[in-house]
Tab-separated table of C-alpha atoms and ligand atoms in Angstrom:
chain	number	residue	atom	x	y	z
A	1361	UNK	CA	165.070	112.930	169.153
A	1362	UNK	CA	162.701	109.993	168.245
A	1363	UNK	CA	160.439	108.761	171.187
A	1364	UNK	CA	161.081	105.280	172.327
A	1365	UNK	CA	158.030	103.822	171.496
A	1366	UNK	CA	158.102	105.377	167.912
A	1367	UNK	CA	162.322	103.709	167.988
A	1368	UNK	CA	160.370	100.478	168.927
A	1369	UNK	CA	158.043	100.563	166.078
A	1370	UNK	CA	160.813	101.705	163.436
A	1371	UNK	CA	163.423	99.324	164.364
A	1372	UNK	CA	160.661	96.642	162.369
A	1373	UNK	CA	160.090	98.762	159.840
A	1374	UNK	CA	163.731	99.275	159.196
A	1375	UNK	CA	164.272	95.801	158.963
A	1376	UNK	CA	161.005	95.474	156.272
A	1377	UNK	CA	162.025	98.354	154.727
A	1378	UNK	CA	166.305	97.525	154.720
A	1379	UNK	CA	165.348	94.111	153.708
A	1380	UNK	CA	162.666	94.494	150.862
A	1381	UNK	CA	165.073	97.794	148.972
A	1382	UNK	CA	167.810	95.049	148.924
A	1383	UNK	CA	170.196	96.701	151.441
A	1384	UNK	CA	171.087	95.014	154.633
A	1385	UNK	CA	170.690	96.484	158.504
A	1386	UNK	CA	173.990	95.252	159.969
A	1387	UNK	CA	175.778	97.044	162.570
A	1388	UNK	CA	175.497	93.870	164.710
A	1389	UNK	CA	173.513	91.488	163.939
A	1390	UNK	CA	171.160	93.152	161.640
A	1391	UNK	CA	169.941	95.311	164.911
A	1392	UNK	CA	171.095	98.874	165.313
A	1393	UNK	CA	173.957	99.842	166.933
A	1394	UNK	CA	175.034	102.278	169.794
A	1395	UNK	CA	172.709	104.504	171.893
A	1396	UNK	CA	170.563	103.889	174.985
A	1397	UNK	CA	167.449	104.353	172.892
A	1398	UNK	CA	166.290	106.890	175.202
A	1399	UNK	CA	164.050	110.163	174.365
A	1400	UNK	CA	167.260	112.007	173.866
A	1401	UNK	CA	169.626	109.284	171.885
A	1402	UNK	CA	170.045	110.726	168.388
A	1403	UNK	CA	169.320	108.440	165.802
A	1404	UNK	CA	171.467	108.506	162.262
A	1405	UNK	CA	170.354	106.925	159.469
A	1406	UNK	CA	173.542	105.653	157.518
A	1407	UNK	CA	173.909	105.093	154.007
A	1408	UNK	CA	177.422	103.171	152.896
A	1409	UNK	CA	178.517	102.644	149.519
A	1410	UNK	CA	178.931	98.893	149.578
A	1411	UNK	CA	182.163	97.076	150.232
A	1412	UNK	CA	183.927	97.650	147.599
A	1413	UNK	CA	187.392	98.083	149.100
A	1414	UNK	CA	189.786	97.588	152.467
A	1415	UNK	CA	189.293	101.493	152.454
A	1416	UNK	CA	185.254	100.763	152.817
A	1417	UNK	CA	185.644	98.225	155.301
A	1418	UNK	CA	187.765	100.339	157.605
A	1419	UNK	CA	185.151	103.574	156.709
A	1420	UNK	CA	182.328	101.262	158.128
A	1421	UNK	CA	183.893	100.090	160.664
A	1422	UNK	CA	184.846	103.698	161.894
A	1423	UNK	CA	181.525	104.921	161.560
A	1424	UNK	CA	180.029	102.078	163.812
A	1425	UNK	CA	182.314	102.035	166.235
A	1426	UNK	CA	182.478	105.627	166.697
A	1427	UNK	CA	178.428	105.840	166.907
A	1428	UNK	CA	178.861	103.532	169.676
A	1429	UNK	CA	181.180	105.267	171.525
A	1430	UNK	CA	179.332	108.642	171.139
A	1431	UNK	CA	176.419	106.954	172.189
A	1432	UNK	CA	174.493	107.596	168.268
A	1433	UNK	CA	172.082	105.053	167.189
A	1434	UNK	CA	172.634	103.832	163.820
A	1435	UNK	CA	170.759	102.470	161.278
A	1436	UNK	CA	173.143	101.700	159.018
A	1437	UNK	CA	172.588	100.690	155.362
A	1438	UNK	CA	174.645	98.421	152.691
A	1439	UNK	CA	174.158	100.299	149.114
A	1440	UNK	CA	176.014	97.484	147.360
A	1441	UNK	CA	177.249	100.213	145.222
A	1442	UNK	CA	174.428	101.083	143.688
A	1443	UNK	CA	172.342	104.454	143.480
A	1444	UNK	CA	168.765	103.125	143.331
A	1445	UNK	CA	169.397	101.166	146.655
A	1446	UNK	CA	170.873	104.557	148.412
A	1447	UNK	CA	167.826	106.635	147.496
A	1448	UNK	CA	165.592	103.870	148.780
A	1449	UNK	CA	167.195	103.595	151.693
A	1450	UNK	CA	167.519	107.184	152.564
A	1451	UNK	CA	164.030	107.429	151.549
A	1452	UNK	CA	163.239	104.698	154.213
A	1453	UNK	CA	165.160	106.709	156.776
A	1454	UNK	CA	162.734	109.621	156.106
A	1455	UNK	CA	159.674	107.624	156.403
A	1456	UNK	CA	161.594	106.451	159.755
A	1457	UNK	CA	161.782	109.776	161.000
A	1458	UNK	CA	165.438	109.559	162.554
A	1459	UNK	CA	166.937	112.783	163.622
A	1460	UNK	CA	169.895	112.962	160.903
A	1461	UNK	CA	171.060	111.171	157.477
A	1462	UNK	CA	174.765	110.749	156.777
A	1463	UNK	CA	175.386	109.166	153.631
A	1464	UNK	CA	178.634	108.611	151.024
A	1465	UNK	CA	177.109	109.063	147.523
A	1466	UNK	CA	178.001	106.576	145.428
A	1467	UNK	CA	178.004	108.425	142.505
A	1468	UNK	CA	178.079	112.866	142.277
A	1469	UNK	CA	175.085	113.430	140.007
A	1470	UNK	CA	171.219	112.806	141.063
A	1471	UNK	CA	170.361	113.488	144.042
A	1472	UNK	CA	168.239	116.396	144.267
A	1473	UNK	CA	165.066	115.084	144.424
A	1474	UNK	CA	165.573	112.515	147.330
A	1475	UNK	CA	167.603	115.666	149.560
A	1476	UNK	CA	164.686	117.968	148.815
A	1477	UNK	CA	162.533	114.970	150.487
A	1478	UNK	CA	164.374	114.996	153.569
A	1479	UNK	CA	165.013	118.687	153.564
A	1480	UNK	CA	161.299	118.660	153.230
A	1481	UNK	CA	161.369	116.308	156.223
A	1482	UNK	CA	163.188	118.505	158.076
A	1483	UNK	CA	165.878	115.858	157.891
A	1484	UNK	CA	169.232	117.334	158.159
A	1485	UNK	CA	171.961	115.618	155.898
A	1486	UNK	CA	175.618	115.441	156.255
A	1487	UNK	CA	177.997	114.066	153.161
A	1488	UNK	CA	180.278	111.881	154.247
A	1489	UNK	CA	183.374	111.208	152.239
A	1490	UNK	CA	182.114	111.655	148.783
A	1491	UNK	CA	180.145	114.786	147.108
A	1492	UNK	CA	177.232	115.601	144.796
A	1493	UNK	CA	176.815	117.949	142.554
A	1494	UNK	CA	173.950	119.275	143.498
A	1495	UNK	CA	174.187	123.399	142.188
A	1496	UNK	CA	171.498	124.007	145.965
A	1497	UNK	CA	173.785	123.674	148.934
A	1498	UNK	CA	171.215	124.202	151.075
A	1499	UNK	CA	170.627	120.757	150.391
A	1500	UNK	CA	172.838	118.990	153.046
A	1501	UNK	CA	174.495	120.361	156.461
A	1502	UNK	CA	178.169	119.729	155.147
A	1503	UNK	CA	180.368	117.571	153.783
A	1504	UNK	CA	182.899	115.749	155.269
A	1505	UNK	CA	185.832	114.066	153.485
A	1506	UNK	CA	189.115	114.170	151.454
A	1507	UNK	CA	190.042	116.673	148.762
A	1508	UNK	CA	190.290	113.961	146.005
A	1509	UNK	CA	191.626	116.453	143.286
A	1510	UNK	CA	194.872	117.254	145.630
A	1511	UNK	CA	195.101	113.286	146.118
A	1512	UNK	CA	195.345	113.221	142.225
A	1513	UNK	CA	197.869	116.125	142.296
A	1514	UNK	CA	199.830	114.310	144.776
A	1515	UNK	CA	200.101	111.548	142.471
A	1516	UNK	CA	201.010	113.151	139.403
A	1517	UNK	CA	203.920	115.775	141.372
A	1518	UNK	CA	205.381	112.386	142.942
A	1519	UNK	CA	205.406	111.084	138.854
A	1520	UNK	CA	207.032	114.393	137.626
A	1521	UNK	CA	209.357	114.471	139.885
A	1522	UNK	CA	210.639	110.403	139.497
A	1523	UNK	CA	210.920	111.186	136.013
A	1524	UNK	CA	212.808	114.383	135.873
A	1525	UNK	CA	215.676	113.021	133.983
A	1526	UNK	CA	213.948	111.040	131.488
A	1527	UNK	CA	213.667	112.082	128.532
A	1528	UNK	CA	211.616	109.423	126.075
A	1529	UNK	CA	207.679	109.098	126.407
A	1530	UNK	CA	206.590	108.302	129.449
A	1531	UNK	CA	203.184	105.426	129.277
A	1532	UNK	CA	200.740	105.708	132.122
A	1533	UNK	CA	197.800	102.940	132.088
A	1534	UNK	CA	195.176	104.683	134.638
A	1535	UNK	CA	192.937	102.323	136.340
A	1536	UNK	CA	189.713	104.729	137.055
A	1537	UNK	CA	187.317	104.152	140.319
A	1538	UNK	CA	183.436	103.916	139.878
A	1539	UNK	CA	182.504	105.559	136.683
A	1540	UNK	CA	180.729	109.092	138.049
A	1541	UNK	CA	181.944	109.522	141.652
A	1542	UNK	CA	183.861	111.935	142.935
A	1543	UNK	CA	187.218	110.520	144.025
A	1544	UNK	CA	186.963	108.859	140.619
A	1545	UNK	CA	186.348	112.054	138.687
A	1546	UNK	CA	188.770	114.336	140.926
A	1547	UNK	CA	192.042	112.185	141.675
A	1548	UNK	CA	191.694	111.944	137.750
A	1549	UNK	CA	191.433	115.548	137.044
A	1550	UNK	CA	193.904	116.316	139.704
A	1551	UNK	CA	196.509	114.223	138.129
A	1552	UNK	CA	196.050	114.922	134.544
A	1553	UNK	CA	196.456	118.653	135.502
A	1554	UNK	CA	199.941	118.328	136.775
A	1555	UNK	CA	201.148	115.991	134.525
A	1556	UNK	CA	199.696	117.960	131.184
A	1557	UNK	CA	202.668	120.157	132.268
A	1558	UNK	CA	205.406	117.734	130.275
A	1559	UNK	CA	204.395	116.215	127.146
A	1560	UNK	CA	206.607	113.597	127.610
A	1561	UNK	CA	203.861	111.929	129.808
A	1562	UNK	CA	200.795	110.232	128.364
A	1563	UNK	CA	198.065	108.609	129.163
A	1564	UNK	CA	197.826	105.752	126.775
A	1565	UNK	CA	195.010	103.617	128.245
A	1566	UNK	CA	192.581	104.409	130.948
A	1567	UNK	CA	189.650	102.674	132.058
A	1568	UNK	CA	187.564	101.877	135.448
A	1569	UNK	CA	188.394	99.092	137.745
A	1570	UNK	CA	185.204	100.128	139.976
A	1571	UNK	CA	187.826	100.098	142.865
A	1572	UNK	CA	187.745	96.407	143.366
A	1573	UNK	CA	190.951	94.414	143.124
A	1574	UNK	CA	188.892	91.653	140.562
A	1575	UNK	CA	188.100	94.347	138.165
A	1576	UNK	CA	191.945	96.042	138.705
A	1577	UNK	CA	193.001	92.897	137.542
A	1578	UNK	CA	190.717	92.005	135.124
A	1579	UNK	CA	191.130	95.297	133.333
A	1580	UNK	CA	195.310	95.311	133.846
A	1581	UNK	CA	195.525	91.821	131.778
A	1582	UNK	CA	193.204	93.540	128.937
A	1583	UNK	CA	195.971	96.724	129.136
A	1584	UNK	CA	198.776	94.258	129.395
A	1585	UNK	CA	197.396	92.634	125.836
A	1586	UNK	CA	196.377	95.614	124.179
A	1587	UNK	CA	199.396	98.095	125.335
A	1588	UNK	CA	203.248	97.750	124.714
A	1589	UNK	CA	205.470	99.331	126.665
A	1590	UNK	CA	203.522	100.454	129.856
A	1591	UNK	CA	205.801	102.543	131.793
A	1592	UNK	CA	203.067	103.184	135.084
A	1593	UNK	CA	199.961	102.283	136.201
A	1594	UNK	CA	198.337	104.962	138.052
A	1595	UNK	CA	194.902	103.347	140.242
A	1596	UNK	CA	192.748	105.181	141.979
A	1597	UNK	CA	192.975	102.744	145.038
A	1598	UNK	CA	195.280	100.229	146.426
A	1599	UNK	CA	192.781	97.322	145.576
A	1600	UNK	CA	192.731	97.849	142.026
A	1601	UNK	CA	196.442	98.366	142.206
A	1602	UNK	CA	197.087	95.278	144.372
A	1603	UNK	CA	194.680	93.283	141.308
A	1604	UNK	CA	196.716	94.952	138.710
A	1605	UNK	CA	199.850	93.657	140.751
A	1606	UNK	CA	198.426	89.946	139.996
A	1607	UNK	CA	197.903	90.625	136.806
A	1608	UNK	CA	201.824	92.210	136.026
A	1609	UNK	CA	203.255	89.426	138.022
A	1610	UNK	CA	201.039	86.881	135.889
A	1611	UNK	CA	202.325	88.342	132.653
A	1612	UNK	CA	205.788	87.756	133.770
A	1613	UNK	CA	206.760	91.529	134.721
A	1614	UNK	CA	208.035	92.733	138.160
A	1615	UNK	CA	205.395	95.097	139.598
A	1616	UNK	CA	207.186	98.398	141.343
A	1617	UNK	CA	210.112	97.664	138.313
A	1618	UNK	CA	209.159	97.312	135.176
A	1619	UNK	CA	206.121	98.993	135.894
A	1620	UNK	CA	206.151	101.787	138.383
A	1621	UNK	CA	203.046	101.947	140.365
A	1622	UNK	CA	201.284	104.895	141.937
A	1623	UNK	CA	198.066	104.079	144.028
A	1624	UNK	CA	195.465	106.003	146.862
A	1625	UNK	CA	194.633	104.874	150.197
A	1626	UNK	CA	197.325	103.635	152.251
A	1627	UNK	CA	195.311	100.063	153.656
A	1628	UNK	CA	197.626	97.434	155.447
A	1629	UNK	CA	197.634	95.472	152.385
A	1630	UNK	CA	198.594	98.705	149.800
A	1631	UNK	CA	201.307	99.657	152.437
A	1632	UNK	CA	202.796	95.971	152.498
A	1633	UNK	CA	203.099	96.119	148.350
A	1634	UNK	CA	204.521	99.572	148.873
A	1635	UNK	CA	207.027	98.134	151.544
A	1636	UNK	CA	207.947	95.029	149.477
A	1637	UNK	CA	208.530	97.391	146.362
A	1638	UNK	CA	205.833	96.225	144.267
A	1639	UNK	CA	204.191	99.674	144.698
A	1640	UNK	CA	206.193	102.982	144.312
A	1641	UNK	CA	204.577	105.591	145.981
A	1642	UNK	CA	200.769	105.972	147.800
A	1643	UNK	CA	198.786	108.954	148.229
A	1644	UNK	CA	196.729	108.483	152.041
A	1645	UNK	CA	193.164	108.665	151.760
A	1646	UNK	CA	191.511	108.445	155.365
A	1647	UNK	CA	188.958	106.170	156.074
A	1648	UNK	CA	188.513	107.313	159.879
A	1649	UNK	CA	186.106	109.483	159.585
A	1650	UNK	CA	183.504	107.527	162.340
A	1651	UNK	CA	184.312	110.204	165.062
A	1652	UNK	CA	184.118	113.844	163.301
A	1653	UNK	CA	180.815	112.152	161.448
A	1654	UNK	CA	179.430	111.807	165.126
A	1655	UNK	CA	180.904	114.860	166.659
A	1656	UNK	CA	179.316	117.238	163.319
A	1657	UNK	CA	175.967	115.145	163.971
A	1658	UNK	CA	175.358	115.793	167.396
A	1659	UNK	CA	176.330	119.963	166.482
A	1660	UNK	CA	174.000	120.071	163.599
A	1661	UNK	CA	171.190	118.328	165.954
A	1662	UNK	CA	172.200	121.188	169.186
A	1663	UNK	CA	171.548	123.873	166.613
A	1664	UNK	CA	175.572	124.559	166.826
A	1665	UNK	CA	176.896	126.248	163.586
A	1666	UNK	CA	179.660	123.902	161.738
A	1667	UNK	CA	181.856	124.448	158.559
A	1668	UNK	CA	180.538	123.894	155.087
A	1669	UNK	CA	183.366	121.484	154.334
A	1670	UNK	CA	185.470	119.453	156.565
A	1671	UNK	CA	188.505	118.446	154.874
A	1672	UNK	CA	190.725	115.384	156.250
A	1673	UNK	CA	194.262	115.470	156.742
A	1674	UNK	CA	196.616	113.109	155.032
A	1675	UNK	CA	199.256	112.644	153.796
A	1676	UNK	CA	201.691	110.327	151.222
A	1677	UNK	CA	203.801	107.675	151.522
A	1678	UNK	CA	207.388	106.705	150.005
A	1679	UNK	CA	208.593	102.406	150.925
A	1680	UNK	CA	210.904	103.584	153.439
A	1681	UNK	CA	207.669	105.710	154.956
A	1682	UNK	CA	205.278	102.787	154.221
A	1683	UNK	CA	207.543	100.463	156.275
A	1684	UNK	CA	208.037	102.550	159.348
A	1685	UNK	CA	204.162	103.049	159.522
A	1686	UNK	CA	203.393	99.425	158.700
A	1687	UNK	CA	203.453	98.660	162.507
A	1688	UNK	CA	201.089	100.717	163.630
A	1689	UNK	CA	198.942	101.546	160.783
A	1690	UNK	CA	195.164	100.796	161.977
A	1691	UNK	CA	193.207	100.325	158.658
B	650	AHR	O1	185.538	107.327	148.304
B	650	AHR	C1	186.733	106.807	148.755
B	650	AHR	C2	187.176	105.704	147.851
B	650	AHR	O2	186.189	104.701	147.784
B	650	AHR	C3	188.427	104.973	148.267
B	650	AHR	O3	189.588	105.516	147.762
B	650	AHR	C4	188.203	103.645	147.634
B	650	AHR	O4	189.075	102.647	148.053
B	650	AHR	C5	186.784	103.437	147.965
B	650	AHR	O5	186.167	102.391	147.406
């Protein structure tokens, strides 16, 4: 645990150091959040993604809230999806001296060098919803977060079986997330596997949509132009699907008809297109992962063995599902 007068000190150079890498301190009003800042408050040193999505809104929010509640000080970092900023800022946390680093990698592939600095540090890590690649697992505590290749599977078994009966080519658009992360690499992997089990289905177009509904869009009109017949869009989130759902509806189609859509997440907004039909099915991806982040924190700090992977539960959603859940769906 950090002394106080050392948390004193820090909390300026976070803001110098937050500021100056171009990521922001938020987590109320550019102050850190939760804790009593006594000698033995934990401090975390947080590194987000950006806010690319609803999902990444509701992860941040999670992860603040539950900090608060399990009395964590966070320092908490805005990547603006992009790698250089992350390594800054988790080198910042390092130079800081907090007691743990979670992070969600933005992308899977270079990050050794910056984990062997904190390992060096004596840092522990955790991954939070994403991986790396890193081959030395020694490198991080565990990694917490969804199996994105079984959300991809999910997608492509609810595809197979929708089409059983068909029996003419079936045209799947793809809209990709971030080019080089993990839930963009695996939910593509994962479907392609199940699907490469009928040739009838084929992927005629597929590009990224960085998992913002602007880009979804921007990227459906382009397939819209340059590909007749689309059959289904598969996206790797709701917002790219609820851009591409603009962009159908804009070309004079009927989103969830004349295109059958398959998305990930399950936000409010994704579940509302799913309940008004303009989505066909949704594979859940959890953002709430605020309070098992804390609870594997404050273990790996104790000296308290944990898992090597913490996989989240989820689970899929049909309209008739979507609407029942619509009610009291809290992200
Ligand atoms: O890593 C999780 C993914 O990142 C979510 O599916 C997506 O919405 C987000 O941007």
């Amino acid at each position: 645990m950090m002394k106080r007068i050392s948390a004193l000190v820090i909390a300026g150079l976070t803001a110098v150091a937050l500021t100056g890498c171009g990521t922001s301190s938020s987590s109320g009003g550019g102050t850190e959040s939760g804790g009593g800042g006594g000698d033995d408050t934990i401090v975390m040193g947080f590194s987000q993604v950006g806010a690319e999505s609803g999902w990444r809104t509701a992860n941040t929010k999670s992860v603040q809230s539950a900090a608060e509640k399990s009395g964590i000080t966070l320092r908490f970092s805005d990547a603006q999806q992009k790698q250089e900023n992350q390594i800054k800022a988790i080198r910042s946390f390092v130079q800081q001296k907090v007691d743990i680093i979670a992070f969600s990698p933005v992308v899977e592939s270079g990050w050794d060098t910056v984990l062997k600095e904190a390992q060096n540090a004596k840092i522990p890590v955790i991954l939070t919803d994403r991986a790396v690649d890193s081959k030395d697992t020694t490198l991080y505590k565990t990694f917490l977060g969804s199996d994105f290749v079984e959300e991809g599977k999910k997608a492509g078994q609810w595809l197979v079986e929708e089409y059983k009966d068909a029996k003419d080519t079936v045209n799947i658009v793809e809209l990709q997330g971030t080019t080089g992360s993990a839930p963009a690499n695996d939910r593509k992997a994962g479907f392609a596997e199940v699907i490469a089990a009928d040739p009838k289905f084929k992927i005629v177009a597929s590009q990224t949509g960085d998992f913002t509904r602007a880009k979804g869009k921007e990227v459906m009109e382009a397939f819209l132009k340059s590909t007749p017949d689309i059959d289904v869009l598969y996206a790797h989130n709701d917002d790219m699907g609820l851009g591409a759902i603009e962009a159908i509806e804009g070309a004079g189609k009927v989103p969830g008809k004349d295109i059958k859509i398959i998305t990930v997440d399950a936000v409010k907004d994704g579940m509302q297109a799913l309940a008004d039909g303009k989505i066909n099915f949704i594979v859940e991806c959890s953002p709430l992962l605020g309070p098992q982040l804390m609870d594997l924190a404050q273990k790996v700090i104790k000296g308290e063995s944990i898992p090597a992977r913490v996989v989240t539960e989820e689970t899929t959603f049909t309209q008739e599902q979507a609407k029942a859940a619509l009610p009291t769906r809290e992200y």
